Protein backbone atom coordinates (compact mmCIF):
# COMPACT_ATOMS: atom_id res chain seq x y z
CA UNK A 1 0.00 0.00 0.00
CA UNK A 2 1.66 3.19 -1.16
CA UNK A 3 0.20 6.44 0.08
CA UNK A 4 1.35 10.06 0.21
CA UNK A 5 -1.27 12.46 1.56
CA UNK A 6 -0.90 16.00 2.88
CA UNK A 7 -3.64 17.72 4.83
CA UNK A 8 -3.57 21.44 5.43
CA UNK A 9 -4.74 22.24 8.97
CA UNK A 10 -5.83 25.45 10.60
CA UNK A 11 -3.40 26.97 13.08
CA UNK A 12 -5.60 25.83 16.01
CA UNK A 13 -5.86 22.27 14.64
CA UNK A 14 -2.12 22.13 14.09
CA UNK A 15 -1.37 23.37 17.62
CA UNK A 16 -3.79 20.83 19.14
CA UNK A 17 -2.20 18.01 17.14
CA UNK A 18 1.33 19.06 18.15
CA UNK A 19 0.25 19.07 21.82
CA UNK A 20 -1.28 15.60 21.57
CA UNK A 21 1.81 14.25 19.81
CA UNK A 22 4.20 15.88 22.29
CA UNK A 23 2.24 14.56 25.27
CA UNK A 24 2.17 11.01 23.87
CA UNK A 25 5.89 11.07 22.98
CA UNK A 26 6.77 12.42 26.42
CA UNK A 27 4.71 9.67 28.12
CA UNK A 28 6.12 6.97 25.84
CA UNK A 29 2.68 6.10 24.51
CA UNK A 30 1.33 5.45 21.01
CA UNK A 31 -1.17 7.93 19.57
CA UNK A 32 -3.63 8.08 16.70
CA UNK A 33 -3.96 10.66 13.99
CA UNK A 34 -6.34 10.82 11.04
CA UNK A 35 -5.05 11.99 7.66
CA UNK A 36 -7.07 11.91 4.47
CA UNK A 37 -9.80 9.76 5.98
CA UNK A 38 -7.40 7.10 7.30
CA UNK A 39 -6.72 6.70 11.02
CA UNK A 40 -3.08 5.82 11.75
CA UNK A 41 -1.63 4.60 15.03
CA UNK A 42 1.90 5.85 15.65
CA UNK A 43 3.80 3.53 18.02
CA UNK A 44 5.79 4.91 20.94
CA UNK A 45 9.00 3.55 19.42
CA UNK A 46 8.66 5.56 16.19
CA UNK A 47 11.86 7.24 15.01
CA UNK A 48 11.66 11.03 15.36
CA UNK A 49 13.44 13.41 12.99
CA UNK A 50 13.35 16.98 11.78
CA UNK A 51 14.34 18.16 8.32
CA UNK A 52 15.01 21.60 6.86
CA UNK A 53 14.82 22.22 3.12
CA UNK A 54 15.59 25.44 1.28
CA UNK A 55 15.21 26.08 -2.44
CA UNK A 56 15.20 29.53 -3.96
CA UNK A 57 13.20 31.79 -1.66
CA UNK A 58 11.15 28.92 -0.15
CA UNK A 59 11.96 27.08 3.07
CA UNK A 60 10.35 24.07 4.68
CA UNK A 61 10.55 22.27 8.01
CA UNK A 62 9.30 18.69 8.21
CA UNK A 63 8.89 16.83 11.48
CA UNK A 64 8.73 13.12 10.79
CA UNK A 65 7.80 10.03 12.73
CA UNK A 66 8.83 6.78 11.04
CA UNK A 67 8.17 3.16 11.99
CA UNK A 68 7.61 -0.25 10.47
CA UNK A 69 4.13 -1.69 10.18
CA UNK A 70 3.42 -3.97 13.09
CA UNK A 71 5.11 -1.72 15.65
CA UNK A 72 1.79 0.11 16.02
CA UNK A 73 0.33 -3.00 17.65
CA UNK A 74 2.19 -2.34 20.91
CA UNK A 75 0.54 -0.29 23.62
CA UNK A 76 3.63 1.24 25.20
CA UNK A 77 6.90 0.42 26.92
CA UNK A 78 5.29 -2.05 29.34
CA UNK A 79 3.31 -4.09 26.80
CA UNK A 80 4.55 -7.61 25.98
mmCIF file of C-alpha atoms in Angstrom:
data_model
loop_
_atom_site.group_PDB
_atom_site.id
_atom_site.type_symbol
_atom_site.label_atom_id
_atom_site.label_comp_id
_atom_site.label_asym_id
_atom_site.label_seq_id
_atom_site.Cartn_x
_atom_site.Cartn_y
_atom_site.Cartn_z
ATOM 1 C CA UNK A 1 0.000 0.000 0.000
ATOM 2 C CA UNK A 2 1.664 3.193 -1.165
ATOM 3 C CA UNK A 3 0.201 6.437 0.076
ATOM 4 C CA UNK A 4 1.351 10.059 0.214
ATOM 5 C CA UNK A 5 -1.269 12.464 1.563
ATOM 6 C CA UNK A 6 -0.897 15.997 2.883
ATOM 7 C CA UNK A 7 -3.642 17.717 4.825
ATOM 8 C CA UNK A 8 -3.568 21.444 5.431
ATOM 9 C CA UNK A 9 -4.741 22.238 8.969
ATOM 10 C CA UNK A 10 -5.834 25.453 10.603
ATOM 11 C CA UNK A 11 -3.396 26.969 13.081
ATOM 12 C CA UNK A 12 -5.601 25.835 16.005
ATOM 13 C CA UNK A 13 -5.864 22.267 14.638
ATOM 14 C CA UNK A 14 -2.120 22.132 14.095
ATOM 15 C CA UNK A 15 -1.368 23.367 17.624
ATOM 16 C CA UNK A 16 -3.793 20.834 19.136
ATOM 17 C CA UNK A 17 -2.199 18.012 17.138
ATOM 18 C CA UNK A 18 1.330 19.055 18.154
ATOM 19 C CA UNK A 19 0.253 19.074 21.822
ATOM 20 C CA UNK A 20 -1.279 15.595 21.571
ATOM 21 C CA UNK A 21 1.810 14.249 19.810
ATOM 22 C CA UNK A 22 4.201 15.883 22.288
ATOM 23 C CA UNK A 23 2.235 14.564 25.268
ATOM 24 C CA UNK A 24 2.174 11.008 23.872
ATOM 25 C CA UNK A 25 5.894 11.069 22.976
ATOM 26 C CA UNK A 26 6.771 12.418 26.417
ATOM 27 C CA UNK A 27 4.714 9.666 28.122
ATOM 28 C CA UNK A 28 6.122 6.971 25.839
ATOM 29 C CA UNK A 29 2.677 6.097 24.507
ATOM 30 C CA UNK A 30 1.330 5.445 21.012
ATOM 31 C CA UNK A 31 -1.167 7.927 19.569
ATOM 32 C CA UNK A 32 -3.628 8.076 16.701
ATOM 33 C CA UNK A 33 -3.965 10.660 13.987
ATOM 34 C CA UNK A 34 -6.342 10.820 11.037
ATOM 35 C CA UNK A 35 -5.047 11.988 7.660
ATOM 36 C CA UNK A 36 -7.072 11.915 4.468
ATOM 37 C CA UNK A 37 -9.797 9.757 5.982
ATOM 38 C CA UNK A 38 -7.399 7.103 7.304
ATOM 39 C CA UNK A 39 -6.724 6.701 11.019
ATOM 40 C CA UNK A 40 -3.085 5.822 11.747
ATOM 41 C CA UNK A 41 -1.634 4.600 15.028
ATOM 42 C CA UNK A 42 1.903 5.847 15.651
ATOM 43 C CA UNK A 43 3.797 3.530 18.024
ATOM 44 C CA UNK A 44 5.791 4.906 20.941
ATOM 45 C CA UNK A 45 9.000 3.552 19.419
ATOM 46 C CA UNK A 46 8.660 5.558 16.186
ATOM 47 C CA UNK A 47 11.863 7.238 15.007
ATOM 48 C CA UNK A 48 11.663 11.029 15.359
ATOM 49 C CA UNK A 49 13.440 13.407 12.985
ATOM 50 C CA UNK A 50 13.350 16.983 11.782
ATOM 51 C CA UNK A 51 14.344 18.157 8.317
ATOM 52 C CA UNK A 52 15.011 21.596 6.861
ATOM 53 C CA UNK A 53 14.817 22.223 3.122
ATOM 54 C CA UNK A 54 15.586 25.444 1.280
ATOM 55 C CA UNK A 55 15.214 26.076 -2.437
ATOM 56 C CA UNK A 56 15.195 29.532 -3.961
ATOM 57 C CA UNK A 57 13.203 31.785 -1.656
ATOM 58 C CA UNK A 58 11.150 28.924 -0.151
ATOM 59 C CA UNK A 59 11.960 27.076 3.066
ATOM 60 C CA UNK A 60 10.349 24.074 4.676
ATOM 61 C CA UNK A 61 10.552 22.267 8.009
ATOM 62 C CA UNK A 62 9.298 18.693 8.212
ATOM 63 C CA UNK A 63 8.893 16.833 11.476
ATOM 64 C CA UNK A 64 8.730 13.122 10.786
ATOM 65 C CA UNK A 65 7.802 10.032 12.735
ATOM 66 C CA UNK A 66 8.832 6.781 11.038
ATOM 67 C CA UNK A 67 8.169 3.163 11.991
ATOM 68 C CA UNK A 68 7.609 -0.247 10.473
ATOM 69 C CA UNK A 69 4.125 -1.693 10.185
ATOM 70 C CA UNK A 70 3.420 -3.973 13.086
ATOM 71 C CA UNK A 71 5.110 -1.719 15.653
ATOM 72 C CA UNK A 72 1.795 0.112 16.025
ATOM 73 C CA UNK A 73 0.331 -3.001 17.649
ATOM 74 C CA UNK A 74 2.188 -2.344 20.909
ATOM 75 C CA UNK A 75 0.538 -0.285 23.622
ATOM 76 C CA UNK A 76 3.630 1.242 25.200
ATOM 77 C CA UNK A 77 6.898 0.421 26.924
ATOM 78 C CA UNK A 78 5.287 -2.052 29.339
ATOM 79 C CA UNK A 79 3.311 -4.089 26.798
ATOM 80 C CA UNK A 80 4.549 -7.609 25.983
#
